[in-house]
Short mmCIF file of C-alpha atoms in Angstrom, two decimals:
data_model
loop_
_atom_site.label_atom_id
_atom_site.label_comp_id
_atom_site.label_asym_id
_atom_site.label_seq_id
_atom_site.Cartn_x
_atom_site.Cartn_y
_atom_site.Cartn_z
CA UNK A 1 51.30 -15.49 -30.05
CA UNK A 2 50.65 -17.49 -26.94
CA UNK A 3 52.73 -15.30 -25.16
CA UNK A 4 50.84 -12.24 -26.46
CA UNK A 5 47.72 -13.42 -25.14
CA UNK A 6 49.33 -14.57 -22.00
CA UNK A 7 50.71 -10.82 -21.68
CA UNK A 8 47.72 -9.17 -22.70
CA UNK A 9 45.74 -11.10 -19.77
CA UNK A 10 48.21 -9.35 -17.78
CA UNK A 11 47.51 -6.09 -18.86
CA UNK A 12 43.88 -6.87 -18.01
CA UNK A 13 44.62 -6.78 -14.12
CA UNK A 14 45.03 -3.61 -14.31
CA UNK A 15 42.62 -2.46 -16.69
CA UNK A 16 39.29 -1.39 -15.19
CA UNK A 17 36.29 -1.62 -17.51
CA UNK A 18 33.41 1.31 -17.60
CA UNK A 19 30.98 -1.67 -17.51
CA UNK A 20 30.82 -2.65 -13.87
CA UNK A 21 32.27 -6.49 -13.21
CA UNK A 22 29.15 -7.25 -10.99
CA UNK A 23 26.55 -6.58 -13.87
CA UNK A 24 28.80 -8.70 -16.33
CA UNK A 25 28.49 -11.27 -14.01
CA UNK A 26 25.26 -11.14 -13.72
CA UNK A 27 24.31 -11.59 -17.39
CA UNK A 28 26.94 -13.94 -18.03
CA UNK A 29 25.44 -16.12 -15.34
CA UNK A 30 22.38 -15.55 -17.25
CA UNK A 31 23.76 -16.94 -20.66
CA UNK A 32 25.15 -20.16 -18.82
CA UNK A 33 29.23 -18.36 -18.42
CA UNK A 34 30.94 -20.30 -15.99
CA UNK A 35 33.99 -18.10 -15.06
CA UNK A 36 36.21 -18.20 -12.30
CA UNK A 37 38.89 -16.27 -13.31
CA UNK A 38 37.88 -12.41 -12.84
CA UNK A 39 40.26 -11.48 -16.42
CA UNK A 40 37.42 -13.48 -17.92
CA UNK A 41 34.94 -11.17 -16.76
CA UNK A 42 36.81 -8.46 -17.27
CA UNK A 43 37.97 -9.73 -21.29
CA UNK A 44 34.25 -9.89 -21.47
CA UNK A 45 33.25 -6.14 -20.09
CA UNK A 46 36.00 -4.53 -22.35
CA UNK A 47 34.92 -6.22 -25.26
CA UNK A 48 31.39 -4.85 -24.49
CA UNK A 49 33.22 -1.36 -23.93
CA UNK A 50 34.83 -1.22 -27.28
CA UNK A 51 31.57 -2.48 -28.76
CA UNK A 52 29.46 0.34 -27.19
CA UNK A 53 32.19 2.86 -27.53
CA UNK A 54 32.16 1.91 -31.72
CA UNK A 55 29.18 2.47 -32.11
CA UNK A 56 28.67 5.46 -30.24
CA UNK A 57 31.82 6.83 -32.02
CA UNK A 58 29.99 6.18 -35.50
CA UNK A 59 27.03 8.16 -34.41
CA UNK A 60 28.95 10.99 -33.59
CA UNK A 61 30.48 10.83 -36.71
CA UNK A 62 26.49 10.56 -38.30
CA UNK A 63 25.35 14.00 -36.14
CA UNK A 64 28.64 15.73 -37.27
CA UNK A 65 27.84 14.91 -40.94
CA UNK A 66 24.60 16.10 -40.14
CA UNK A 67 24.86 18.66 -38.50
CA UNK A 68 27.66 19.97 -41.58
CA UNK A 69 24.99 19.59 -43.96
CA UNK A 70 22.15 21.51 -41.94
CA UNK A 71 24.98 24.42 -41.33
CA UNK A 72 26.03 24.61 -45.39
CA UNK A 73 22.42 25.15 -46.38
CA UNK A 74 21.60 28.43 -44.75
CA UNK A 75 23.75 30.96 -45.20
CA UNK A 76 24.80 31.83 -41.54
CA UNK A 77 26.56 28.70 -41.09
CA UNK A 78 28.97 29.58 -38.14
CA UNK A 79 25.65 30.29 -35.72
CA UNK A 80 24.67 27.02 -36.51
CA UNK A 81 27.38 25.24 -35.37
CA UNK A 82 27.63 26.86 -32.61
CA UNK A 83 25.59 25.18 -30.66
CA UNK A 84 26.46 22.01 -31.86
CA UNK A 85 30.21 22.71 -30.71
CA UNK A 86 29.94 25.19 -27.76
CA UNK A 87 26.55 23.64 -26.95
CA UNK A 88 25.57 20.57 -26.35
CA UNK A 89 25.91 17.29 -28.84
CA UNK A 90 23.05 14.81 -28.62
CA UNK A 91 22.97 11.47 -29.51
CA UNK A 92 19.55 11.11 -31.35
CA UNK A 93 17.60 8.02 -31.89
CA UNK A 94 18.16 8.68 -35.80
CA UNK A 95 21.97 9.11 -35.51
CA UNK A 96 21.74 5.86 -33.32
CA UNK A 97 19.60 4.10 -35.81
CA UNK A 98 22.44 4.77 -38.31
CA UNK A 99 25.04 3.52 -36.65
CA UNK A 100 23.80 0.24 -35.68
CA UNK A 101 22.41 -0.71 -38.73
CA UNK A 102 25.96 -1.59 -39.61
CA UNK A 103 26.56 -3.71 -36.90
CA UNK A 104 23.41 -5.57 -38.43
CA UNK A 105 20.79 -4.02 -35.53
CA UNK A 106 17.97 -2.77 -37.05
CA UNK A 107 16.20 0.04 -34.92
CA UNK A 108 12.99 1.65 -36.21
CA UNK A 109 12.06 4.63 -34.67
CA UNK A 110 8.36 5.60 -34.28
CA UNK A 111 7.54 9.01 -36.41
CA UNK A 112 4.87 10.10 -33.92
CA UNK A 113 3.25 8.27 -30.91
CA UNK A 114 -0.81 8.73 -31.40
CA UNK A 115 -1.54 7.21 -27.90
CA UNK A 116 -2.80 10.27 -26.41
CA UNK A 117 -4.71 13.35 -27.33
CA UNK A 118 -1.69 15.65 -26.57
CA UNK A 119 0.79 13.64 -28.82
CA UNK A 120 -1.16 12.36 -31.48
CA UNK B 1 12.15 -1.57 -29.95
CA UNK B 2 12.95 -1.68 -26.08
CA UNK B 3 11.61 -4.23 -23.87
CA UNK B 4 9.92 -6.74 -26.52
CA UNK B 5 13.26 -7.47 -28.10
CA UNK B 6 15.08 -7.91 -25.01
CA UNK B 7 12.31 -10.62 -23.91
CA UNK B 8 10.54 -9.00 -21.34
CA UNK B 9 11.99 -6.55 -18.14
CA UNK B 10 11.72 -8.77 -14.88
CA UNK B 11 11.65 -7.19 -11.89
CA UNK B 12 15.55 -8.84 -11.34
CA UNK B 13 16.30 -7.48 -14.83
CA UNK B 14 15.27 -4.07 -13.82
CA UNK B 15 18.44 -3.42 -12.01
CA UNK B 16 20.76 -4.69 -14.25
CA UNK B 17 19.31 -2.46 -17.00
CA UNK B 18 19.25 0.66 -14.90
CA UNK B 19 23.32 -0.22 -14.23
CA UNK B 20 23.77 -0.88 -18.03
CA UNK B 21 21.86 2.51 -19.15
CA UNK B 22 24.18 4.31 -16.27
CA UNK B 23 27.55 2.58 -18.31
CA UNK B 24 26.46 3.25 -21.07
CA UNK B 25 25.57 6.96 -20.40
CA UNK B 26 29.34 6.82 -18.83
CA UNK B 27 30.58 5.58 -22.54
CA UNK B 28 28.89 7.76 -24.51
CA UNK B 29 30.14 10.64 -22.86
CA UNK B 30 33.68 9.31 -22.70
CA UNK B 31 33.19 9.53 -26.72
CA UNK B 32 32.59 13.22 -26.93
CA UNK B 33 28.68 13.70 -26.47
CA UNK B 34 27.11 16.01 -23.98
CA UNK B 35 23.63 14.30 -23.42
CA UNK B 36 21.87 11.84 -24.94
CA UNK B 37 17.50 11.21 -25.64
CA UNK B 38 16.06 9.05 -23.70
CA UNK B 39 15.10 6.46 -26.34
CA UNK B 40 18.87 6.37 -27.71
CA UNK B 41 19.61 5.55 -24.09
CA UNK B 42 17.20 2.68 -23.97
CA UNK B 43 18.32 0.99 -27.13
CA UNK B 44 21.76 1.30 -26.58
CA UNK B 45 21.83 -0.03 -23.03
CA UNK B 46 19.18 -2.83 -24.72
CA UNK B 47 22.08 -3.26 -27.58
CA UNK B 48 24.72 -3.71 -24.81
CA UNK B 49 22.86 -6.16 -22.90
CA UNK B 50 22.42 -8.19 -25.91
CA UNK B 51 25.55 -8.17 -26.55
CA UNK B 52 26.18 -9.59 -23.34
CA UNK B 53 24.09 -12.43 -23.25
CA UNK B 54 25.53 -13.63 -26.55
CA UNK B 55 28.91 -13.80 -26.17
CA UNK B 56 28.15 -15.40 -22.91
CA UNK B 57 25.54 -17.81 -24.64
CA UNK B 58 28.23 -18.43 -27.22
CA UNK B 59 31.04 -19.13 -24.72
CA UNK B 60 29.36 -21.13 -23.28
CA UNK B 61 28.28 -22.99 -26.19
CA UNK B 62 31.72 -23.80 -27.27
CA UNK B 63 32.58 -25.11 -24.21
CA UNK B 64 30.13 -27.59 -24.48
CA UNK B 65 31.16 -28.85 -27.75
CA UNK B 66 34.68 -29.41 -26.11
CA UNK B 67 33.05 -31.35 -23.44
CA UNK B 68 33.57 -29.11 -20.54
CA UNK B 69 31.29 -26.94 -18.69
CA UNK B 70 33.56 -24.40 -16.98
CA UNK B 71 34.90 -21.90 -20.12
CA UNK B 72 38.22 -20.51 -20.76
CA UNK B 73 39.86 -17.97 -22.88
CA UNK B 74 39.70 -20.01 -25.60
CA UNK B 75 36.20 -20.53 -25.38
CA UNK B 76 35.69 -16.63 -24.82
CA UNK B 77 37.67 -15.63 -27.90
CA UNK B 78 35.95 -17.63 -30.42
CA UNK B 79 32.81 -16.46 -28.75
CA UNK B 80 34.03 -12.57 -29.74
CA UNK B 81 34.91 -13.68 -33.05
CA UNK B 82 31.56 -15.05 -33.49
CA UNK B 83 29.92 -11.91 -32.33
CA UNK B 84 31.33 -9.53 -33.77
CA UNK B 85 32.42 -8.39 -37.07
CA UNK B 86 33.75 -11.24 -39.62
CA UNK B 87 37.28 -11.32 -39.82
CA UNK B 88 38.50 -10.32 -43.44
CA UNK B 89 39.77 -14.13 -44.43
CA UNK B 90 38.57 -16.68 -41.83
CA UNK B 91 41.54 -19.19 -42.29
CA UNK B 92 40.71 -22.20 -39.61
CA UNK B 93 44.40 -22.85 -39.59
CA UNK B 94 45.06 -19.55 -38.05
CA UNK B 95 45.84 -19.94 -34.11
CA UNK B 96 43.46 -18.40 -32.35
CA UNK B 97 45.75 -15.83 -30.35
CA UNK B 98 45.80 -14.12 -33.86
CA UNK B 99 42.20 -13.55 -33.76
CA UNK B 100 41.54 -9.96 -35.65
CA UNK B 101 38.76 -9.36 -32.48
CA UNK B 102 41.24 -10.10 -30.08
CA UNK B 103 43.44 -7.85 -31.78
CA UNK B 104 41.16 -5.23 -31.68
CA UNK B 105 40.28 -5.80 -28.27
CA UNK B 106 43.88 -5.36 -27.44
CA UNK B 107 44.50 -2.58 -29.31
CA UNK B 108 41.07 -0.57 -27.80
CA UNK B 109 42.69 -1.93 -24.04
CA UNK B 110 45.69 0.23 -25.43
CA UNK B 111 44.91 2.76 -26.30
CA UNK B 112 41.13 4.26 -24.68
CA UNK B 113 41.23 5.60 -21.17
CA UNK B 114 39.82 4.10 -18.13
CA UNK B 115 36.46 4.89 -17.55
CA UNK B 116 35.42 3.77 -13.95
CA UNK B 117 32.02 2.89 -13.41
CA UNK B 118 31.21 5.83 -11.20
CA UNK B 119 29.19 4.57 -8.82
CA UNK B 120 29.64 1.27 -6.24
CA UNK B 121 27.44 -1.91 -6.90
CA UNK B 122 26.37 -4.52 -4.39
CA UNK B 123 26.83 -8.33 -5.75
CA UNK B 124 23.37 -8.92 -7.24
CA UNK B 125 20.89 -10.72 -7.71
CA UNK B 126 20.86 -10.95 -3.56
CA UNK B 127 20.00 -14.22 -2.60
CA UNK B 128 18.18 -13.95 0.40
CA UNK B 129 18.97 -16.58 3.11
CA UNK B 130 15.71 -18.69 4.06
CA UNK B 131 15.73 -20.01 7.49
CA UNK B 132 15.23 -23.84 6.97
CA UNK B 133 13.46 -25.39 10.02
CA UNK B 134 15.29 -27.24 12.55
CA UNK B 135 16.10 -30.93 12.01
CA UNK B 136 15.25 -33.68 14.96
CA UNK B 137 19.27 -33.78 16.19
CA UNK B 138 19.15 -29.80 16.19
CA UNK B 139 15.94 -29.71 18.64
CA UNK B 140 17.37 -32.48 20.71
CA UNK B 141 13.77 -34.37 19.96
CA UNK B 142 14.04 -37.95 19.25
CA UNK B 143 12.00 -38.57 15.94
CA UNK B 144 8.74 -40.81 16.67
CA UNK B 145 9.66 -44.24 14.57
CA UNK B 146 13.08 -45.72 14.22
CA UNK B 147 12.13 -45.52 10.37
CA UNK B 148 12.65 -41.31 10.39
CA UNK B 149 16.35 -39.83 10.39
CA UNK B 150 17.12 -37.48 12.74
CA UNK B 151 19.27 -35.59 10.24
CA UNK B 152 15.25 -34.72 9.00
CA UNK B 153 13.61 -31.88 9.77
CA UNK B 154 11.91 -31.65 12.81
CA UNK B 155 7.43 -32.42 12.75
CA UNK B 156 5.50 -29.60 13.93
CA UNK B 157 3.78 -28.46 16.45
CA UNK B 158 0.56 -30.11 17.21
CA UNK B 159 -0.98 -26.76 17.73
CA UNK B 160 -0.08 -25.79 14.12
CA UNK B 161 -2.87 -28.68 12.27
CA UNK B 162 -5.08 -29.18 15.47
CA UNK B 163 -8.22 -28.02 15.69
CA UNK B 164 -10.12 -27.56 18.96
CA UNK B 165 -13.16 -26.57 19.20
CA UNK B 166 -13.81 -22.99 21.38
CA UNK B 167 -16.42 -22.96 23.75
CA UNK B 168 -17.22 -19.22 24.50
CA UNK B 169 -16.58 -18.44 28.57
CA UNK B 170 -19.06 -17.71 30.10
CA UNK B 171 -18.25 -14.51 32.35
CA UNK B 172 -20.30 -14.64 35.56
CA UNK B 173 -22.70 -17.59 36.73
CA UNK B 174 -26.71 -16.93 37.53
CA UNK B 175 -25.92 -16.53 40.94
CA UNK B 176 -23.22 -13.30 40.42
CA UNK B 177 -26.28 -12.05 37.95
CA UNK B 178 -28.75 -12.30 40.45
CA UNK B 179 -26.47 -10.78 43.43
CA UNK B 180 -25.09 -7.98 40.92
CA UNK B 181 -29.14 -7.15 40.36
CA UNK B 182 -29.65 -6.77 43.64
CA UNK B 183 -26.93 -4.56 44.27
CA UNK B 184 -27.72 -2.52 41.47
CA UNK B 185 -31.37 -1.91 42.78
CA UNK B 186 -29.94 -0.51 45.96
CA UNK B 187 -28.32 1.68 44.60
CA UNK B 188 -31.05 3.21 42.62
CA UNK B 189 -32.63 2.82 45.64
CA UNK B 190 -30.79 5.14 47.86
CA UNK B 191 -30.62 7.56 45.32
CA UNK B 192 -34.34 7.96 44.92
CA UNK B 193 -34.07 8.82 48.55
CA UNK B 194 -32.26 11.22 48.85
CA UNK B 195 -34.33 12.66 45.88
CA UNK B 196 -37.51 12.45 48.08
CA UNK B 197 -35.54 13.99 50.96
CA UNK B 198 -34.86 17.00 48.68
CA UNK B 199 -38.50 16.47 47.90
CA UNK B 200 -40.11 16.62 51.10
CA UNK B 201 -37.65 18.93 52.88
CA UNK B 202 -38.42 21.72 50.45
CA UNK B 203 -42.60 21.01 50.30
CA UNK B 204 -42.47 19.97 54.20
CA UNK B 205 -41.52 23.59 55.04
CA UNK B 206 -44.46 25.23 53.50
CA UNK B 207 -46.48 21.97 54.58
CA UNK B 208 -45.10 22.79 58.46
CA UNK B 209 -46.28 26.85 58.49
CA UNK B 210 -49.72 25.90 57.42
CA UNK B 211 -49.84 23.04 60.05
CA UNK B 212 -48.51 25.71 62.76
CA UNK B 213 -51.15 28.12 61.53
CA UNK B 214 -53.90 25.72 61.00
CA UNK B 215 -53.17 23.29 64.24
CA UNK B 216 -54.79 26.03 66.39
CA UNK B 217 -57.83 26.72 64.46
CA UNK B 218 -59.16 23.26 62.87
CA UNK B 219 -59.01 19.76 64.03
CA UNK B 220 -59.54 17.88 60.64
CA UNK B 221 -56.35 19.39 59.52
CA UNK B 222 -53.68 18.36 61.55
CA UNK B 223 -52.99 15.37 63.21
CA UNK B 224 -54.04 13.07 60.99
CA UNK B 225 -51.51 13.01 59.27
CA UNK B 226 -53.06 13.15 55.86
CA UNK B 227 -53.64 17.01 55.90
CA UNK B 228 -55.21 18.07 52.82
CA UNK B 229 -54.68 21.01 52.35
CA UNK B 230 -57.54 21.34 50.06
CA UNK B 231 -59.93 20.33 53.25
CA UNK B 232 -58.32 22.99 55.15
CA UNK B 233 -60.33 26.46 55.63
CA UNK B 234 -59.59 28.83 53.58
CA UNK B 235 -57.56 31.91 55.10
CA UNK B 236 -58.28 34.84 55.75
CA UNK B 237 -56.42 37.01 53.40
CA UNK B 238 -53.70 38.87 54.99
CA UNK B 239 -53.63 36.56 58.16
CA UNK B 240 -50.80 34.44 57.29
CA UNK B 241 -47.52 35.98 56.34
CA UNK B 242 -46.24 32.66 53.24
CA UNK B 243 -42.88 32.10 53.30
CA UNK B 244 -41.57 32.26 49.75
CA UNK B 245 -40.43 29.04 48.87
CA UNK B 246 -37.38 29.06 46.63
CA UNK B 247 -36.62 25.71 44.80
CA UNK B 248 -32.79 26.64 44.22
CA UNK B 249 -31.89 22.76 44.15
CA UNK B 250 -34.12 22.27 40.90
CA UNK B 251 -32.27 23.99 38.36
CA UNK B 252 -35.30 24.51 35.55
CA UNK B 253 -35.34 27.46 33.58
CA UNK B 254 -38.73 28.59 34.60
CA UNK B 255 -37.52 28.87 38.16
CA UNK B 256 -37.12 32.39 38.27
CA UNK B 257 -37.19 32.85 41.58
CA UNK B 258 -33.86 30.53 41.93
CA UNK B 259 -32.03 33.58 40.76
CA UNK B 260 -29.04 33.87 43.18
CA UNK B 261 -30.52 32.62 46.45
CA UNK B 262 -28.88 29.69 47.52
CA UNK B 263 -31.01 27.06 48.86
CA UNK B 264 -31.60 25.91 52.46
CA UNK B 265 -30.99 22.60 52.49
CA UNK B 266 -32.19 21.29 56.00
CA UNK B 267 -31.18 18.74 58.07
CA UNK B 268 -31.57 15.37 57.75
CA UNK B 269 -33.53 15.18 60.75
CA UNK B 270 -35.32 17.98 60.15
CA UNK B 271 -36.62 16.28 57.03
CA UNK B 272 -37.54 13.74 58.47
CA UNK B 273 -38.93 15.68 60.85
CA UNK B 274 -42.82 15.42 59.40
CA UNK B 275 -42.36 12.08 57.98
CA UNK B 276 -41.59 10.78 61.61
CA UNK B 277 -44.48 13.09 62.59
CA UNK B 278 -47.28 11.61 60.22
CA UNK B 279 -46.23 7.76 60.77
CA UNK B 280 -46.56 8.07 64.29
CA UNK B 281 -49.75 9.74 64.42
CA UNK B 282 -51.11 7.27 63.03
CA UNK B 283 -51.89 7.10 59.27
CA UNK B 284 -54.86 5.09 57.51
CA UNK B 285 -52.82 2.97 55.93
CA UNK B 286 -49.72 1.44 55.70
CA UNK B 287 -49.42 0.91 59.74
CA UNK B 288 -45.93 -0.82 59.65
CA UNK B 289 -44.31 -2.40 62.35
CA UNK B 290 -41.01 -0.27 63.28
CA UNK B 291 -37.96 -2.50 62.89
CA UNK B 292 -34.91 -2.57 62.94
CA UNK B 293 -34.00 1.33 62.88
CA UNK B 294 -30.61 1.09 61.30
CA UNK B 295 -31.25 -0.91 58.35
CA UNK B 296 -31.96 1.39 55.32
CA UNK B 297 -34.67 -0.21 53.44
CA UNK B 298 -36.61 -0.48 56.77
CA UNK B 299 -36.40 3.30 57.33
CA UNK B 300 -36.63 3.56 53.25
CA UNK B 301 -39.83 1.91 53.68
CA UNK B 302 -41.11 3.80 56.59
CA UNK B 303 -40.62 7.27 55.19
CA UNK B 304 -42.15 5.79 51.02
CA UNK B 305 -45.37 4.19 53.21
CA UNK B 306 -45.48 7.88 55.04
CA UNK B 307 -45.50 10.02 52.69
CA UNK B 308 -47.50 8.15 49.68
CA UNK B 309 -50.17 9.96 51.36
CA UNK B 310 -48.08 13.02 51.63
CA UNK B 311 -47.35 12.22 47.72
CA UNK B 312 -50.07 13.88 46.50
CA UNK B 313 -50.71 16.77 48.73
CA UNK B 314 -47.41 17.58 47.84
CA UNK B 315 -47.22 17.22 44.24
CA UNK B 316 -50.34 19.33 43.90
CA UNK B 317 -48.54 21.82 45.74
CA UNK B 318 -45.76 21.69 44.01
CA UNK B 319 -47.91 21.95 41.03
CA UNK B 320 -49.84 25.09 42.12
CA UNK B 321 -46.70 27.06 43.31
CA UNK B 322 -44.94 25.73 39.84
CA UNK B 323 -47.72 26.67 37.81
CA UNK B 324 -45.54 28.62 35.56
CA UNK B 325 -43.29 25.62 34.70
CA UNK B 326 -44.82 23.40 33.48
CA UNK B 327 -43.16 21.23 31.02
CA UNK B 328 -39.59 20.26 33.30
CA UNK B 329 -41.70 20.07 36.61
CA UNK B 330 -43.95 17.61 35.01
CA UNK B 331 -41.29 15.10 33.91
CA UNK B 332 -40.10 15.13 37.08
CA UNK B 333 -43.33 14.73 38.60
CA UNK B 334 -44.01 11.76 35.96
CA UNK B 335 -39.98 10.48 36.89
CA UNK B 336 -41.01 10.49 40.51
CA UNK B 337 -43.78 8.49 39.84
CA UNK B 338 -41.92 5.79 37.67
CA UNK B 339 -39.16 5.65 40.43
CA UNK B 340 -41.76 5.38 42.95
CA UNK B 341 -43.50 2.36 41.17
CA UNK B 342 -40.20 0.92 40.49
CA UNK B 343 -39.23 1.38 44.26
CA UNK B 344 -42.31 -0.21 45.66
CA UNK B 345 -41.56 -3.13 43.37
CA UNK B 346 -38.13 -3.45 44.72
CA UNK B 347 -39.95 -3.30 48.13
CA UNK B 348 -42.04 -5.93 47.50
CA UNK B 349 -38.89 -8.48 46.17
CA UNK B 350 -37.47 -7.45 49.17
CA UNK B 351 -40.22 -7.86 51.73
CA UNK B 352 -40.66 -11.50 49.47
CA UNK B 353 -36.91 -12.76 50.15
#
């Protein structure tokens, strides 16, 4: 096991993390992280990777499930999904709501803004 | 959501949340989405920092409880496990290189692609380097008192917490004043001259005609100087041929007779000619003593004491062959008489010193 870790540490030099090492630094500094070995760092950025990358997979999954449902109830269901497949796929606040709410984040989004004439 | 939760945006945090949003942008599309709204952006890049902070926090924390302050992997893992989701059957007993998260980790380092961060990032926060001021040993300056280090920073400058008082300078003393005066009223002085000159030149030639017509007839007329010409005898009309005066050097708008005929100016001498004329026949007043001929305020004052009796039998002449003007002839009449009164004052300073 120790050797697996020891390995895997390895494998982390060469790994390079979508999160950039100088803003990981920066906030671990913030929280108090005292590292100076850079796999640290970089354990630290690829954990936030595969945290980001979940939950960004899971609302994919929500607008595909979505957008499945909002195809099957009109009849011309292959225009529909079109766009959604040759077009363009959006992560919406709602899908992004979903998906974090099981990681235990809850994120209301507002209905309507009524802060100025032309919105509200 | 956004910036409450995340305790406030700083202007230092601003960066490192633009960088986050452009990761996490990176990320998403890495998963399989084309775009994303601008609120998912915010939360998720809000989620991520979060995320951050905590398993930093965390670390950190469990390095403490081990009594250390620098963490390691260990530290780090439990951290993840803490953080993320609960392992199925938390067994303490378990070593910790077995750690599902770990696992996971592992397996998401084997599996996912590389994403670069796409762009290149400077080391921040930049600490900017403050230049600390010089000690005693660096300026060479021994420190006043044995009791003071010279390892301590240098004292300032005296200049720095003195005040002085500032006494405004004065520019020239009363002596300058009075020479500059002096100076000054020469020079108005020789220009009201030369005005006068002008003056007399252009009335002195109508003035000389009537004297060479009149010398032969009357004897009240010439000679003394004074010549009214309103005592003279009339003329017969048709005797005397006038010579048209033109008055090109005044440039008035009435003078319609100025149009295109440039104006004889005569010589200075010539000028003169009748001023000379009238103070040495003997006028009724003002019989000055003739000084010093080269000094200009004597001959200044020998041609102003001439012709103030001249002033008048020229101005009215003026006056009756100006008729038509008035208004600009009139101003300068009333300008000649200001400079004259301001002349004879000058004179009289003068004469005084």
């Amino acid at each position: 096991d120790d050797a697996m870790l020891v390995d895997f540490l390895a494998t982390l030099d060469d790994y390079i993390p979508a999160i950039p090492e100088e803003l990981v630094e920066y906030y671990l500094a913030a929280g108090g992280f005292q590292a100076h070995d850079s796999r640290l760092t970089r354990l630290v950025a690829v954990a936030t990777q595969k945290f980001v990358s979940e939950v960004a997979s899971d609302a994919l999954q929500h607008s595909k499930v979505r957008s499945k449902s909002a195809a099957a109830a009109p009849s011309s269901g292959g225009s529909a999904k079109d766009p959604k497949h040759g077009g363009r796929i959006v992560l919406t606040s709602d899908d992004l709501a979903a998906a974090l709410r099981e990681f235990g984040v809850n994120v209301k989004r507002q209905e309507y803004y009524a802060d100025s004439a032309v919105a509200g | 959501m956004g910036g409450g939760s995340s305790g406030g945006s700083s202007s230092r945090d601003e960066f490192g949340r633009i960088v986050a949003k452009m990761a996490v942008a990176q990320i998403c599309e890495s998963v399989g989405f084309h775009s994303i709204q601008a609120s998912a952006m915010e939360t998720l890049a809000d989620v991520a920092i979060r995320y951050l902070r905590d398993l930093a926090r965390a670390a950190h924390f469990y390095s403490n409880l081990a009594a250390r302050i620098e963490s390691n992997a260990f530290d780090l893992i439990m951290a993840m496990e803490d953080v993320g989701p609960a392992p199925p059957a938390a067994d303490p007993s378990r070593p910790i290189a077995r750690s599902s998260a770990l696992r996971e980790v592992m397996r998401f380092v084997e599996y996912s692609e590389e994403i670069p961060f796409a762009r290149p990032l400077p080391r921040f926060p930049v600490a900017k380097k403050r230049l600390a001021a010089p000690s005693f040993a660096q300026l060479g300056e021994a420190p006043p008192g044995s009791h003071i280090p010279s390892w301590l920073p240098a004292l300032p400058d005296p200049h720095t917490y003195r005040h002085t008082p500032v006494w405004p300078d004065r520019k020239r003393e009363p002596a300058a004043n009075r020479l500059e005066q002096a100076r000054q009223r020469r020079k108005a002085e020789s220009s009201l001259v030369a005005l006068h000159s002008r003056l007399s030149s252009t009335a002195s030639m109508v003035f000389k005609d009537r004297e060479k017509e009149n010398s032969g007839s009357e004897e009240n007329v010439s000679g003394s100087g004074s010549g009214n010409a309103f005592l003279a005898p009339p003329l017969a009309p048709g005797a005397k041929e006038l010579m048209v005066v033109q008055f090109g050097g005044f440039k008035d708008g009435g003078g319609g007779e100025n149009a295109g005929v440039v104006p004889q100016v005569p010589s200075i001498v010539e000028a003169f000619a009748s001023v000379v004329e009238s103070a040495s026949n003997g006028n009724g007043d003002g019989g000055l003593e003739i000084q010093d001929a080269g000094s200009k305020g004597v001959f200044a004052k020998r041609i102003l004491a001439a012709s103030k009796q001249q002033q008048q039998q020229q101005q009215q002449l003026l006056k009756r062959q100006r008729s038509s003007v008035a208004n600009a002839e009139d101003d300068k009449d009333e300008r000649k008489k200001r400079a004259e009164q301001i002349i004879t004052q000058g004179m009289d300073t003068m004469a005084a010193s």
